[in-house]
CSV table of C-alpha atoms in Angstrom, one decimal:
chain,number,residue,atom,x,y,z
D,176,UNK,CA,-238.8,-85.0,-8.6
D,177,UNK,CA,-238.4,-81.4,-7.6
D,178,UNK,CA,-237.7,-82.5,-4.0
D,179,UNK,CA,-235.0,-84.7,-5.4
D,180,UNK,CA,-233.5,-81.8,-7.3
D,181,UNK,CA,-233.6,-79.6,-4.4
D,182,UNK,CA,-231.9,-82.2,-2.2
D,183,UNK,CA,-229.2,-82.6,-4.8
D,184,UNK,CA,-228.6,-78.9,-5.1
D,185,UNK,CA,-228.3,-78.6,-1.3
D,186,UNK,CA,-226.0,-81.6,-1.2
D,187,UNK,CA,-223.8,-80.0,-3.9
D,188,UNK,CA,-223.7,-76.6,-2.1
D,189,UNK,CA,-223.2,-78.4,1.3
D,190,UNK,CA,-220.1,-80.2,0.1
D,191,UNK,CA,-218.6,-76.9,-1.3
D,192,UNK,CA,-219.3,-75.1,2.0
D,193,UNK,CA,-217.8,-78.0,3.9
D,194,UNK,CA,-214.7,-77.7,1.7
D,195,UNK,CA,-214.4,-74.0,2.5
D,196,UNK,CA,-214.7,-74.8,6.2
D,197,UNK,CA,-212.1,-77.6,6.0
D,198,UNK,CA,-209.8,-75.1,4.4
D,199,UNK,CA,-210.1,-72.8,7.4
D,200,UNK,CA,-209.8,-75.5,10.1
D,201,UNK,CA,-206.3,-75.3,11.5
D,202,UNK,CA,-204.2,-78.4,12.0
D,203,UNK,CA,-201.4,-78.8,14.6
D,204,UNK,CA,-198.3,-77.1,13.3
D,205,UNK,CA,-196.6,-80.4,12.6
D,206,UNK,CA,-199.4,-81.6,10.3
D,207,UNK,CA,-199.9,-78.2,8.7
D,208,UNK,CA,-197.9,-78.9,5.5
D,209,UNK,CA,-199.9,-82.0,4.9
D,210,UNK,CA,-203.2,-80.2,4.6
D,211,UNK,CA,-204.7,-80.7,1.2
D,212,UNK,CA,-206.4,-77.9,-0.7
D,213,UNK,CA,-210.0,-79.1,-0.1
D,214,UNK,CA,-212.0,-76.7,-2.4
D,215,UNK,CA,-210.0,-78.0,-5.4
D,216,UNK,CA,-210.6,-81.6,-4.5
D,217,UNK,CA,-214.3,-81.2,-4.0
D,218,UNK,CA,-214.7,-79.1,-7.1
D,219,UNK,CA,-212.8,-81.6,-9.1
D,220,UNK,CA,-215.1,-84.4,-7.9
D,221,UNK,CA,-218.1,-82.4,-9.1
D,222,UNK,CA,-216.4,-81.6,-12.4
D,223,UNK,CA,-216.0,-85.3,-13.1
D,224,UNK,CA,-219.4,-86.4,-11.8
D,225,UNK,CA,-221.8,-83.8,-13.2
D,226,UNK,CA,-220.6,-81.6,-15.9
D,227,UNK,CA,-223.5,-79.2,-16.1
D,228,UNK,CA,-223.2,-78.2,-12.4
D,229,UNK,CA,-219.7,-76.9,-12.5
D,230,UNK,CA,-219.0,-74.0,-14.7
D,231,UNK,CA,-216.1,-71.5,-14.9
D,232,UNK,CA,-218.3,-68.8,-13.4
D,233,UNK,CA,-219.1,-71.1,-10.5
D,234,UNK,CA,-215.5,-71.8,-9.9
D,235,UNK,CA,-214.8,-68.1,-10.0
D,236,UNK,CA,-217.5,-67.4,-7.5
D,237,UNK,CA,-216.3,-70.1,-5.1
D,238,UNK,CA,-212.8,-68.8,-5.4
D,239,UNK,CA,-213.9,-65.3,-4.5
D,240,UNK,CA,-215.7,-66.5,-1.4
D,241,UNK,CA,-212.6,-68.5,-0.4
D,242,UNK,CA,-210.5,-65.4,-0.9
D,243,UNK,CA,-212.9,-63.3,1.2
D,244,UNK,CA,-212.6,-65.9,4.0
D,245,UNK,CA,-208.9,-66.4,3.6
D,246,UNK,CA,-208.0,-62.8,3.3
D,247,UNK,CA,-204.8,-63.1,1.2
D,248,UNK,CA,-205.4,-61.4,-2.1
D,249,UNK,CA,-208.8,-61.0,-3.7
D,250,UNK,CA,-208.9,-63.1,-6.9
D,251,UNK,CA,-206.0,-65.5,-6.1
D,252,UNK,CA,-208.1,-68.6,-5.4
D,253,UNK,CA,-210.6,-67.5,-8.0
D,254,UNK,CA,-207.8,-67.7,-10.6
D,255,UNK,CA,-206.5,-71.1,-9.3
D,256,UNK,CA,-209.9,-72.7,-9.3
D,257,UNK,CA,-210.8,-71.3,-12.7
D,258,UNK,CA,-207.7,-72.8,-14.2
D,259,UNK,CA,-208.3,-76.1,-12.5
D,260,UNK,CA,-211.9,-76.4,-13.5
D,261,UNK,CA,-211.0,-75.4,-17.1
D,262,UNK,CA,-208.4,-78.2,-17.4
D,263,UNK,CA,-210.6,-80.7,-15.7
D,264,UNK,CA,-213.6,-79.9,-17.9
D,265,UNK,CA,-211.5,-80.0,-21.0
D,266,UNK,CA,-210.2,-83.5,-20.2
D,267,UNK,CA,-213.3,-84.6,-18.4
D,268,UNK,CA,-214.4,-87.3,-20.8
D,269,UNK,CA,-211.0,-89.0,-20.6
D,270,UNK,CA,-210.5,-88.5,-16.9
D,271,UNK,CA,-213.8,-90.1,-16.1
D,272,UNK,CA,-212.8,-93.4,-17.7
D,273,UNK,CA,-209.3,-93.6,-16.4
D,274,UNK,CA,-208.6,-96.3,-13.9
D,275,UNK,CA,-208.3,-95.0,-10.4
D,276,UNK,CA,-204.5,-94.9,-10.3
D,277,UNK,CA,-204.3,-92.9,-13.5
D,278,UNK,CA,-207.0,-90.6,-12.2
D,279,UNK,CA,-205.0,-90.1,-9.1
D,280,UNK,CA,-201.9,-89.2,-11.1
D,281,UNK,CA,-204.0,-86.7,-13.1
D,282,UNK,CA,-205.2,-85.1,-9.9
D,283,UNK,CA,-201.7,-84.9,-8.7
D,284,UNK,CA,-200.7,-83.1,-11.8
D,285,UNK,CA,-203.6,-80.7,-11.5
D,286,UNK,CA,-202.8,-79.9,-7.9
D,287,UNK,CA,-199.1,-79.4,-8.6
D,288,UNK,CA,-200.1,-77.0,-11.4
D,289,UNK,CA,-202.3,-75.2,-8.9
D,290,UNK,CA,-199.4,-74.9,-6.5
D,291,UNK,CA,-197.2,-73.5,-9.2
D,292,UNK,CA,-199.9,-70.9,-10.1
D,293,UNK,CA,-200.1,-70.0,-6.4
D,294,UNK,CA,-196.4,-69.6,-6.2
D,295,UNK,CA,-196.3,-67.4,-9.2
D,296,UNK,CA,-199.0,-65.1,-7.7
D,297,UNK,CA,-197.3,-65.0,-4.3
D,298,UNK,CA,-193.9,-64.2,-5.7
D,299,UNK,CA,-195.2,-61.5,-8.0
D,300,UNK,CA,-197.0,-59.9,-5.1
D,301,UNK,CA,-193.7,-59.8,-3.2
D,302,UNK,CA,-193.9,-62.7,-0.8
D,303,UNK,CA,-190.8,-64.8,-0.2
D,304,UNK,CA,-190.3,-68.4,-1.4
D,305,UNK,CA,-192.1,-71.0,0.7
D,306,UNK,CA,-190.3,-73.7,2.6
D,307,UNK,CA,-189.7,-77.1,0.9
D,308,UNK,CA,-192.5,-78.8,2.9
D,309,UNK,CA,-195.0,-76.5,1.2
D,310,UNK,CA,-194.9,-78.9,-1.8
D,311,UNK,CA,-196.2,-81.9,0.2
D,312,UNK,CA,-199.8,-80.8,0.1
D,313,UNK,CA,-200.6,-81.7,-3.5
D,314,UNK,CA,-199.2,-85.2,-2.9
D,315,UNK,CA,-201.5,-85.6,0.2
D,316,UNK,CA,-204.4,-84.4,-1.9
D,317,UNK,CA,-203.7,-86.9,-4.6
D,318,UNK,CA,-203.4,-89.7,-2.0
D,319,UNK,CA,-206.7,-88.7,-0.5
D,320,UNK,CA,-208.4,-88.5,-3.9
D,321,UNK,CA,-209.4,-92.2,-4.4
D,322,UNK,CA,-211.0,-92.3,-0.9
D,323,UNK,CA,-212.7,-89.0,-1.3
D,324,UNK,CA,-214.0,-90.0,-4.7
D,325,UNK,CA,-215.4,-93.3,-3.5
D,326,UNK,CA,-216.8,-91.8,-0.4
D,327,UNK,CA,-218.6,-89.0,-2.2
D,328,UNK,CA,-219.8,-91.4,-4.9
D,329,UNK,CA,-221.1,-93.8,-2.3
D,330,UNK,CA,-222.9,-91.0,-0.5
D,331,UNK,CA,-224.4,-89.8,-3.7
D,332,UNK,CA,-225.6,-93.2,-4.6
D,333,UNK,CA,-227.2,-93.6,-1.2
D,334,UNK,CA,-228.9,-90.3,-1.4
D,335,UNK,CA,-230.0,-91.1,-5.0
D,336,UNK,CA,-228.7,-87.9,-6.3
D,337,UNK,CA,-228.0,-87.5,-10.0
N,119,UNK,CA,-226.4,-92.6,-14.9
N,120,UNK,CA,-226.6,-92.8,-18.7
N,121,UNK,CA,-226.9,-89.3,-20.0
N,122,UNK,CA,-226.7,-88.0,-23.5
N,123,UNK,CA,-224.1,-85.3,-23.6
N,124,UNK,CA,-222.2,-86.1,-26.7
N,125,UNK,CA,-222.7,-82.9,-28.5
N,126,UNK,CA,-221.8,-80.8,-25.4
N,127,UNK,CA,-218.5,-82.5,-24.6
N,128,UNK,CA,-216.7,-84.0,-27.5
N,129,UNK,CA,-214.1,-86.5,-26.5
N,130,UNK,CA,-210.9,-84.7,-27.5
N,131,UNK,CA,-211.5,-81.3,-28.9
N,132,UNK,CA,-212.3,-78.3,-26.8
N,133,UNK,CA,-214.7,-75.6,-27.8
N,134,UNK,CA,-213.6,-72.1,-28.4
N,135,UNK,CA,-216.2,-70.6,-26.1
N,136,UNK,CA,-214.7,-72.4,-23.2
N,137,UNK,CA,-211.2,-71.0,-23.9
N,138,UNK,CA,-212.6,-67.5,-24.4
N,139,UNK,CA,-214.5,-67.7,-21.1
N,140,UNK,CA,-211.4,-68.9,-19.4
N,141,UNK,CA,-209.4,-66.0,-20.7
N,142,UNK,CA,-212.2,-63.6,-19.6
N,143,UNK,CA,-212.3,-65.0,-16.1
N,144,UNK,CA,-208.5,-65.1,-15.8
N,145,UNK,CA,-208.3,-61.5,-16.9
N,146,UNK,CA,-210.9,-60.6,-14.4
N,147,UNK,CA,-209.0,-62.3,-11.6
N,148,UNK,CA,-205.8,-60.6,-12.7
N,149,UNK,CA,-207.5,-57.2,-12.6
N,150,UNK,CA,-209.0,-58.0,-9.2
N,151,UNK,CA,-205.6,-59.1,-7.8
N,152,UNK,CA,-203.8,-56.0,-9.1
N,153,UNK,CA,-206.4,-53.6,-7.9
N,154,UNK,CA,-206.6,-55.3,-4.5
N,155,UNK,CA,-202.8,-55.4,-4.2
N,156,UNK,CA,-202.7,-51.7,-4.9
N,157,UNK,CA,-205.7,-50.4,-3.0
N,158,UNK,CA,-206.3,-53.3,-0.5
N,159,UNK,CA,-210.0,-53.3,-1.1
N,160,UNK,CA,-210.3,-56.8,0.1
N,161,UNK,CA,-210.3,-55.6,3.7
N,162,UNK,CA,-213.0,-53.1,3.1
N,163,UNK,CA,-215.2,-55.8,1.5
N,164,UNK,CA,-214.4,-58.1,4.3
N,165,UNK,CA,-215.4,-55.5,6.8
N,166,UNK,CA,-218.8,-55.1,5.2
N,167,UNK,CA,-219.2,-58.9,4.8
N,168,UNK,CA,-218.0,-59.6,8.4
N,169,UNK,CA,-221.5,-60.5,9.5
N,170,UNK,CA,-221.1,-63.6,7.3
N,171,UNK,CA,-217.4,-64.2,7.7
N,172,UNK,CA,-217.0,-64.0,11.4
N,173,UNK,CA,-219.5,-66.8,12.2
N,174,UNK,CA,-217.6,-69.0,9.7
N,175,UNK,CA,-214.4,-68.3,11.6
N,176,UNK,CA,-216.0,-69.2,14.9
N,177,UNK,CA,-217.3,-72.4,13.3
N,178,UNK,CA,-213.9,-73.2,11.8
N,179,UNK,CA,-212.3,-72.6,15.2
N,180,UNK,CA,-214.7,-75.0,16.9
N,181,UNK,CA,-212.6,-78.2,16.3
N,182,UNK,CA,-209.6,-76.5,17.9
N,183,UNK,CA,-211.6,-75.5,20.9
N,184,UNK,CA,-213.1,-78.9,21.1
N,185,UNK,CA,-209.7,-80.6,21.1
N,186,UNK,CA,-208.5,-78.2,23.8
N,187,UNK,CA,-211.5,-78.9,25.9
N,188,UNK,CA,-211.2,-82.6,25.4
N,189,UNK,CA,-207.5,-82.5,26.3
N,190,UNK,CA,-208.5,-80.9,29.6
N,191,UNK,CA,-211.4,-83.2,30.2
N,192,UNK,CA,-209.5,-86.4,29.5
N,193,UNK,CA,-206.2,-85.3,31.0
N,194,UNK,CA,-205.5,-87.5,33.9
N,195,UNK,CA,-205.6,-86.1,37.4
N,196,UNK,CA,-201.9,-86.4,38.0
N,197,UNK,CA,-201.0,-84.2,35.1
N,198,UNK,CA,-203.5,-81.6,36.1
N,199,UNK,CA,-202.1,-81.7,39.6
N,200,UNK,CA,-198.6,-81.3,38.3
N,201,UNK,CA,-199.6,-78.4,36.1
N,202,UNK,CA,-201.4,-76.8,39.0
N,203,UNK,CA,-198.4,-77.2,41.2
N,204,UNK,CA,-196.1,-75.7,38.5
N,205,UNK,CA,-198.4,-72.7,38.0
N,206,UNK,CA,-198.5,-72.1,41.7
N,207,UNK,CA,-194.8,-72.0,41.9
N,208,UNK,CA,-194.6,-69.7,38.9
N,209,UNK,CA,-197.1,-67.4,40.5
N,210,UNK,CA,-195.3,-67.4,43.8
N,211,UNK,CA,-192.0,-66.6,42.0
N,212,UNK,CA,-193.6,-63.9,39.9
N,213,UNK,CA,-195.2,-62.3,42.9
N,214,UNK,CA,-192.0,-62.3,44.8
N,215,UNK,CA,-190.2,-60.7,41.8
N,216,UNK,CA,-193.1,-58.2,41.4
N,217,UNK,CA,-192.9,-57.2,45.0
N,218,UNK,CA,-189.2,-56.5,44.7
N,219,UNK,CA,-189.7,-54.7,41.4
N,220,UNK,CA,-192.5,-52.5,42.7
N,221,UNK,CA,-190.1,-50.6,44.9
N,222,UNK,CA,-187.7,-50.2,42.0
N,223,UNK,CA,-190.5,-49.1,39.7
N,224,UNK,CA,-191.6,-46.4,42.1
N,225,UNK,CA,-188.0,-45.2,42.3
N,226,UNK,CA,-187.7,-45.3,38.6
N,227,UNK,CA,-190.9,-43.4,38.2
N,228,UNK,CA,-189.6,-40.7,40.5
N,229,UNK,CA,-186.2,-40.5,38.7
N,230,UNK,CA,-187.9,-40.3,35.4
N,231,UNK,CA,-190.1,-37.5,36.6
N,232,UNK,CA,-186.9,-35.7,37.6
N,233,UNK,CA,-185.6,-36.3,34.2
N,234,UNK,CA,-188.9,-35.1,32.7
N,235,UNK,CA,-189.5,-38.1,30.5
N,236,UNK,CA,-192.9,-39.6,30.1
N,237,UNK,CA,-192.1,-43.3,29.9
N,238,UNK,CA,-194.5,-45.3,32.0
N,239,UNK,CA,-194.0,-48.8,33.4
N,240,UNK,CA,-197.7,-49.3,33.8
N,241,UNK,CA,-199.4,-51.5,31.3
N,242,UNK,CA,-202.8,-50.9,29.9
N,243,UNK,CA,-203.7,-54.3,28.4
N,244,UNK,CA,-206.7,-56.3,27.1
N,245,UNK,CA,-206.8,-60.0,27.2
N,246,UNK,CA,-207.7,-61.7,23.9
N,247,UNK,CA,-208.1,-65.4,22.8
N,248,UNK,CA,-206.7,-66.8,19.7
N,249,UNK,CA,-209.2,-68.3,17.3
N,250,UNK,CA,-207.9,-71.3,15.5
N,251,UNK,CA,-208.3,-70.4,11.9
N,252,UNK,CA,-205.9,-71.2,9.1
N,253,UNK,CA,-205.4,-68.0,7.1
N,254,UNK,CA,-203.3,-69.4,4.3
N,255,UNK,CA,-200.2,-67.3,3.7
N,256,UNK,CA,-197.7,-69.7,5.2
N,257,UNK,CA,-198.9,-69.3,8.8
N,258,UNK,CA,-197.6,-65.8,9.6
N,259,UNK,CA,-200.9,-64.6,11.0
N,260,UNK,CA,-203.2,-65.4,13.9
N,261,UNK,CA,-206.8,-64.4,14.5
N,262,UNK,CA,-208.0,-62.9,17.8
N,263,UNK,CA,-211.5,-62.8,19.2
N,264,UNK,CA,-211.5,-59.0,19.7
N,265,UNK,CA,-212.2,-56.5,17.1
N,266,UNK,CA,-213.2,-52.9,16.4
N,267,UNK,CA,-216.1,-53.1,18.7
N,268,UNK,CA,-213.7,-53.8,21.6
N,269,UNK,CA,-211.6,-50.8,20.7
N,270,UNK,CA,-208.9,-52.7,18.9
N,271,UNK,CA,-207.0,-50.6,16.3
N,272,UNK,CA,-204.5,-51.6,13.6
N,273,UNK,CA,-200.9,-51.2,14.8
N,274,UNK,CA,-201.5,-52.2,18.4
N,275,UNK,CA,-198.7,-54.4,19.8
N,276,UNK,CA,-199.6,-58.0,20.8
N,277,UNK,CA,-197.6,-59.7,23.6
N,278,UNK,CA,-197.8,-62.9,25.5
N,279,UNK,CA,-196.3,-63.9,28.9
N,280,UNK,CA,-192.8,-64.2,27.4
N,281,UNK,CA,-192.5,-61.5,24.8
N,282,UNK,CA,-193.7,-59.6,21.8
N,283,UNK,CA,-195.8,-61.6,19.4
N,284,UNK,CA,-196.6,-59.1,16.7
N,285,UNK,CA,-199.0,-56.3,15.9
N,286,UNK,CA,-202.6,-56.0,14.8
N,287,UNK,CA,-202.8,-55.9,11.0
N,288,UNK,CA,-206.5,-55.8,10.2
N,289,UNK,CA,-209.6,-55.3,12.3
N,290,UNK,CA,-213.1,-56.7,11.7
N,291,UNK,CA,-215.9,-55.8,14.0
N,292,UNK,CA,-215.4,-58.7,16.4
N,293,UNK,CA,-212.2,-60.3,15.2
N,294,UNK,CA,-208.8,-59.0,14.3
N,295,UNK,CA,-205.7,-60.4,12.5
N,296,UNK,CA,-202.3,-60.3,14.0
N,297,UNK,CA,-199.1,-60.1,11.9
N,298,UNK,CA,-196.5,-62.1,13.7
N,299,UNK,CA,-192.9,-60.9,14.2
N,300,UNK,CA,-191.8,-63.9,12.3
N,301,UNK,CA,-193.5,-62.7,9.1
N,302,UNK,CA,-190.8,-62.0,6.5
N,303,UNK,CA,-192.4,-58.6,5.7
N,304,UNK,CA,-192.3,-57.6,9.4
N,305,UNK,CA,-189.5,-55.6,11.0
N,306,UNK,CA,-189.2,-54.6,14.7
N,307,UNK,CA,-186.6,-52.2,16.1
N,308,UNK,CA,-184.7,-54.0,18.8
N,309,UNK,CA,-181.7,-53.3,21.1
N,310,UNK,CA,-179.4,-56.0,22.4
N,311,UNK,CA,-179.8,-56.1,26.1
N,312,UNK,CA,-176.1,-56.7,27.0
N,313,UNK,CA,-174.5,-54.1,24.7
N,314,UNK,CA,-177.3,-51.7,24.1
N,315,UNK,CA,-176.7,-52.0,20.3
N,316,UNK,CA,-179.7,-50.9,18.3
N,317,UNK,CA,-180.7,-52.8,15.2
N,318,UNK,CA,-183.7,-54.2,13.4
N,319,UNK,CA,-185.1,-57.7,13.6
N,320,UNK,CA,-186.9,-59.0,10.5
N,321,UNK,CA,-189.0,-62.2,10.2
N,322,UNK,CA,-187.1,-64.9,8.5
N,323,UNK,CA,-188.3,-66.7,5.5
N,324,UNK,CA,-187.7,-70.2,6.7
N,325,UNK,CA,-190.3,-69.8,9.4
N,326,UNK,CA,-190.4,-69.4,13.2
N,327,UNK,CA,-187.2,-67.3,13.5
N,328,UNK,CA,-186.0,-63.7,13.4
N,329,UNK,CA,-183.1,-62.5,11.4
N,330,UNK,CA,-180.9,-59.5,12.1
N,331,UNK,CA,-179.1,-59.0,8.8
N,332,UNK,CA,-177.3,-55.8,9.4
N,333,UNK,CA,-175.2,-55.7,12.5
N,334,UNK,CA,-171.9,-53.8,12.2
N,335,UNK,CA,-168.8,-56.1,12.0
N,336,UNK,CA,-167.3,-54.5,15.0
N,337,UNK,CA,-170.4,-54.8,17.2
N,338,UNK,CA,-170.4,-57.1,20.1
N,339,UNK,CA,-173.1,-59.8,19.6
N,340,UNK,CA,-172.9,-63.2,21.1
N,341,UNK,CA,-175.1,-66.3,21.0
N,342,UNK,CA,-177.5,-66.1,23.9
N,343,UNK,CA,-177.9,-62.3,23.9
N,344,UNK,CA,-181.4,-61.1,24.6
N,345,UNK,CA,-183.2,-58.8,22.3
N,346,UNK,CA,-185.5,-56.1,23.7
N,347,UNK,CA,-187.8,-53.7,21.9
N,348,UNK,CA,-186.0,-50.4,21.5
N,349,UNK,CA,-189.1,-48.2,21.3
N,350,UNK,CA,-187.7,-46.5,18.2
N,351,UNK,CA,-190.3,-45.9,15.5
N,352,UNK,CA,-193.0,-45.4,18.1
N,353,UNK,CA,-195.0,-48.6,17.5
N,354,UNK,CA,-193.7,-51.0,20.1
N,355,UNK,CA,-193.0,-49.6,23.6
N,356,UNK,CA,-189.4,-50.1,24.8
N,357,UNK,CA,-188.2,-52.9,27.0
N,358,UNK,CA,-190.3,-55.9,26.0
N,359,UNK,CA,-188.4,-59.1,25.3
N,360,UNK,CA,-188.3,-60.0,21.6
N,361,UNK,CA,-186.0,-63.0,21.3
N,362,UNK,CA,-182.7,-64.6,22.0
N,363,UNK,CA,-179.8,-64.8,19.5
N,364,UNK,CA,-179.1,-68.4,18.3
N,365,UNK,CA,-176.3,-67.9,15.8
N,366,UNK,CA,-174.0,-65.2,14.6
N,367,UNK,CA,-172.1,-65.3,11.3
N,368,UNK,CA,-170.6,-62.8,8.8
N,369,UNK,CA,-173.0,-62.0,6.0
N,370,UNK,CA,-172.2,-63.2,2.4
N,371,UNK,CA,-171.2,-59.7,1.4
N,372,UNK,CA,-168.7,-59.5,4.3
N,373,UNK,CA,-170.0,-56.0,5.2
N,374,UNK,CA,-172.1,-56.9,8.1
N,375,UNK,CA,-172.7,-59.6,10.7
N,376,UNK,CA,-175.9,-61.6,10.5
N,377,UNK,CA,-177.7,-63.1,13.4
N,378,UNK,CA,-180.5,-65.5,13.8
N,379,UNK,CA,-182.8,-65.3,16.8
N,380,UNK,CA,-185.6,-67.3,18.3
N,381,UNK,CA,-188.6,-65.3,19.3
N,382,UNK,CA,-189.2,-65.1,23.0
N,383,UNK,CA,-193.0,-65.4,22.7
N,384,UNK,CA,-194.6,-68.8,22.3
N,385,UNK,CA,-195.7,-68.0,18.7
N,386,UNK,CA,-197.1,-71.4,17.9
N,387,UNK,CA,-198.6,-72.3,21.2
N,388,UNK,CA,-200.1,-69.2,22.8
N,389,UNK,CA,-203.9,-69.4,23.3
N,390,UNK,CA,-204.3,-66.2,25.3
N,391,UNK,CA,-202.5,-63.0,24.4
N,392,UNK,CA,-202.4,-59.4,25.6
N,393,UNK,CA,-203.2,-56.4,23.5
N,394,UNK,CA,-201.2,-53.3,24.6
N,395,UNK,CA,-203.3,-50.2,24.7
N,396,UNK,CA,-200.8,-47.5,25.6
N,397,UNK,CA,-199.0,-46.9,22.4
N,398,UNK,CA,-195.5,-45.7,22.6
N,399,UNK,CA,-195.2,-42.0,22.7
N,400,UNK,CA,-195.3,-40.4,19.2
N,401,UNK,CA,-191.9,-39.9,17.7
N,402,UNK,CA,-190.9,-36.5,16.4
N,403,UNK,CA,-189.4,-33.4,17.9
N,404,UNK,CA,-190.7,-32.3,21.3
N,405,UNK,CA,-193.0,-29.3,21.4
N,406,UNK,CA,-190.9,-26.1,21.2
N,407,UNK,CA,-190.2,-24.6,24.6
N,408,UNK,CA,-192.0,-21.4,25.4
N,409,UNK,CA,-189.4,-18.6,25.2
N,410,UNK,CA,-188.4,-17.4,28.6
N,411,UNK,CA,-189.2,-13.9,29.7
N,412,UNK,CA,-191.2,-11.9,32.1
N,413,UNK,CA,-194.8,-12.9,32.4
N,414,UNK,CA,-197.1,-11.4,29.8
N,415,UNK,CA,-199.0,-9.1,32.2
N,416,UNK,CA,-195.7,-7.7,33.4
N,417,UNK,CA,-194.3,-7.1,30.0
N,418,UNK,CA,-194.5,-3.6,28.6
N,419,UNK,CA,-197.5,-3.2,26.2
N,420,UNK,CA,-196.5,-3.5,22.6
N,421,UNK,CA,-197.1,-0.4,20.5
N,422,UNK,CA,-199.5,-0.7,17.7
N,423,UNK,CA,-197.3,0.7,14.9
N,424,UNK,CA,-194.4,-1.7,14.9
N,425,UNK,CA,-196.6,-4.7,15.4
N,426,UNK,CA,-196.0,-6.4,12.0
N,427,UNK,CA,-192.2,-6.1,12.4
N,428,UNK,CA,-192.4,-7.5,15.9
N,429,UNK,CA,-194.5,-10.4,14.9
N,430,UNK,CA,-192.3,-11.3,12.0
N,431,UNK,CA,-189.3,-11.1,14.3
N,432,UNK,CA,-190.9,-13.3,16.9
N,433,UNK,CA,-191.9,-15.9,14.3
N,434,UNK,CA,-188.3,-15.9,13.1
N,435,UNK,CA,-187.2,-16.5,16.6
N,436,UNK,CA,-189.6,-19.4,17.0
N,437,UNK,CA,-188.3,-20.9,13.8
N,438,UNK,CA,-184.8,-20.5,14.9
N,439,UNK,CA,-185.4,-22.1,18.2
N,440,UNK,CA,-187.4,-24.9,16.5
N,441,UNK,CA,-184.7,-25.9,14.0
N,442,UNK,CA,-182.4,-27.8,16.3
N,443,UNK,CA,-185.1,-30.1,17.4
N,444,UNK,CA,-185.8,-31.9,14.0
N,445,UNK,CA,-182.1,-32.0,13.3
N,446,UNK,CA,-181.6,-33.7,16.7
N,447,UNK,CA,-184.4,-36.2,16.1
N,448,UNK,CA,-183.3,-37.1,12.6
N,449,UNK,CA,-180.4,-38.9,14.1
N,450,UNK,CA,-182.8,-41.6,15.2
N,451,UNK,CA,-183.8,-44.1,12.5
N,452,UNK,CA,-187.4,-44.0,11.5
C-alpha cells in the first residue's frame, strides 16, 4: 500500500515537473502563439481528480518555481495559479460531473481569466499590450483539454493510482 | 473511486477559510511582485538557484537541439551539397572583401592615430550558442550557453553575422539572457548611413521590428536606408548594422517623422551569436590636458611661504581648463 502511495506521489510530482518543462520548451516561431499554458492544465486536472492533493499553498509553490524558471516577475505565475486553483476547487463538485463539452467550456473560461490576470500584471508592470495572437493560447488549451484529461485518466487507471 | 468527502466539499457553498487563504496568498504574491519589480530580487535568487535552474534549461533545450540534429541527419545529400556550395561562395566573397578591406583598415588605423582617437576596428569576440528556451515575456529574450564563468557581463553587445541582436541583460553562472533590440523597452542609438542623421531606434510593440519615432520633419530619411550603431551612449561600438528602413510616415502629432525598420540580424533564426568584448570607450569628457610649461626639473623651485596661494591658484587654473570639456560633451545625447 505504501509503495502504491509513493508511486502515486511520484506520478503527481512527475506530471507537474513535465508541465514546467513543457512550458520552457520552445516552439517554432509560427506555432508560438498556439502554445498552451501547461502548468495550468495539469494543475486543473489534478484539482478535479483528487481534491486533497492540490491546495492553494501547492499552487503557490508551483507558481514560484515556474517564476524562477521563467524569470519574468517573481509571484506572477504564483498569483495566476492560485486564482485558477481557487476557482477550480470552489466549483470542483460541479465541474467533475459536467459533460466533457461543458467542462471544456469551463476550462476555456478559466484560461481566459488567467490570461486577463496576466495582462493586468504585465500592463501594471509597464509592458506594452501584446499582439492579437496572444489570445489564441487559451483556446488551444481548451481544445487540448478533453484529450489531456482522457490521457491522464487512462494512465492513472493503468497505473492504479488513486 | 468512491470516496467520502461530503463534509469537506459542499456542492455549492464555499467555506470562508478558502477565501481567506486565497486572499492571504494573493496578497503575498502582490507583495512579492512589487518587491521584485522594485528591487529585482528574482535574479539574485535565480543566481543562487542556478545549479537547479540551468540543467532544466539544458533539458528544455534538448528538443530544439534534437530537431536541429535530425534536420541535418535527414537532410538529403543534394541540399547539403547546395548549402556547402553556397557557404563556400560566401566565404570566398567575404575573404576577397576582407583582403581589400585590410589595406583600408591599416590606412584608417594610421589616420586615426594621427587624429589621436582610440577607435579600433579589431573585434574581440566570443562565440556563443543559443539555447532554445521559451522565457515567456512575448519572446523578446534569448538564452545563451555562456555565463559569468565565461566572463560574460551584463551590458555586453550581442551580434550575429548580419548585425546587432541585442545586449546581455542578466547573467547566471553558465547561461545568460539577451535582451533583443526588438524589445519595446530597448533603445539603441543609431545613425542613418546615407545622411549621417543621429536618432534612436526602439523596439516596436508589434514584434520583430524597430521603430524610430522622433526623426525631425526636415530630415532626409528614405525607405531602404541602412541604420548603423552610432556609438553614442557608450554601450554599442559604432558602425555595426542595425536595420533597414521599411516605411516612413509623419507621426500622428505632426511634429516628427516616424520610421519603421527591419532588424538586420536574423533575430528569430540565429543559432550562433557573437559576444563583443571590447566595450565602446567610456563616454564623458576626456582627461584634462596637462598644462604646458617647462619640465618640472627645469622650473624654478617654489618658495615655501606662498605655497597655499600658489596651490589654490593652480587648482583654479585646472578647474577653468576643465570646464569647457563637460560643456562640450553635454551636446551629445546620453
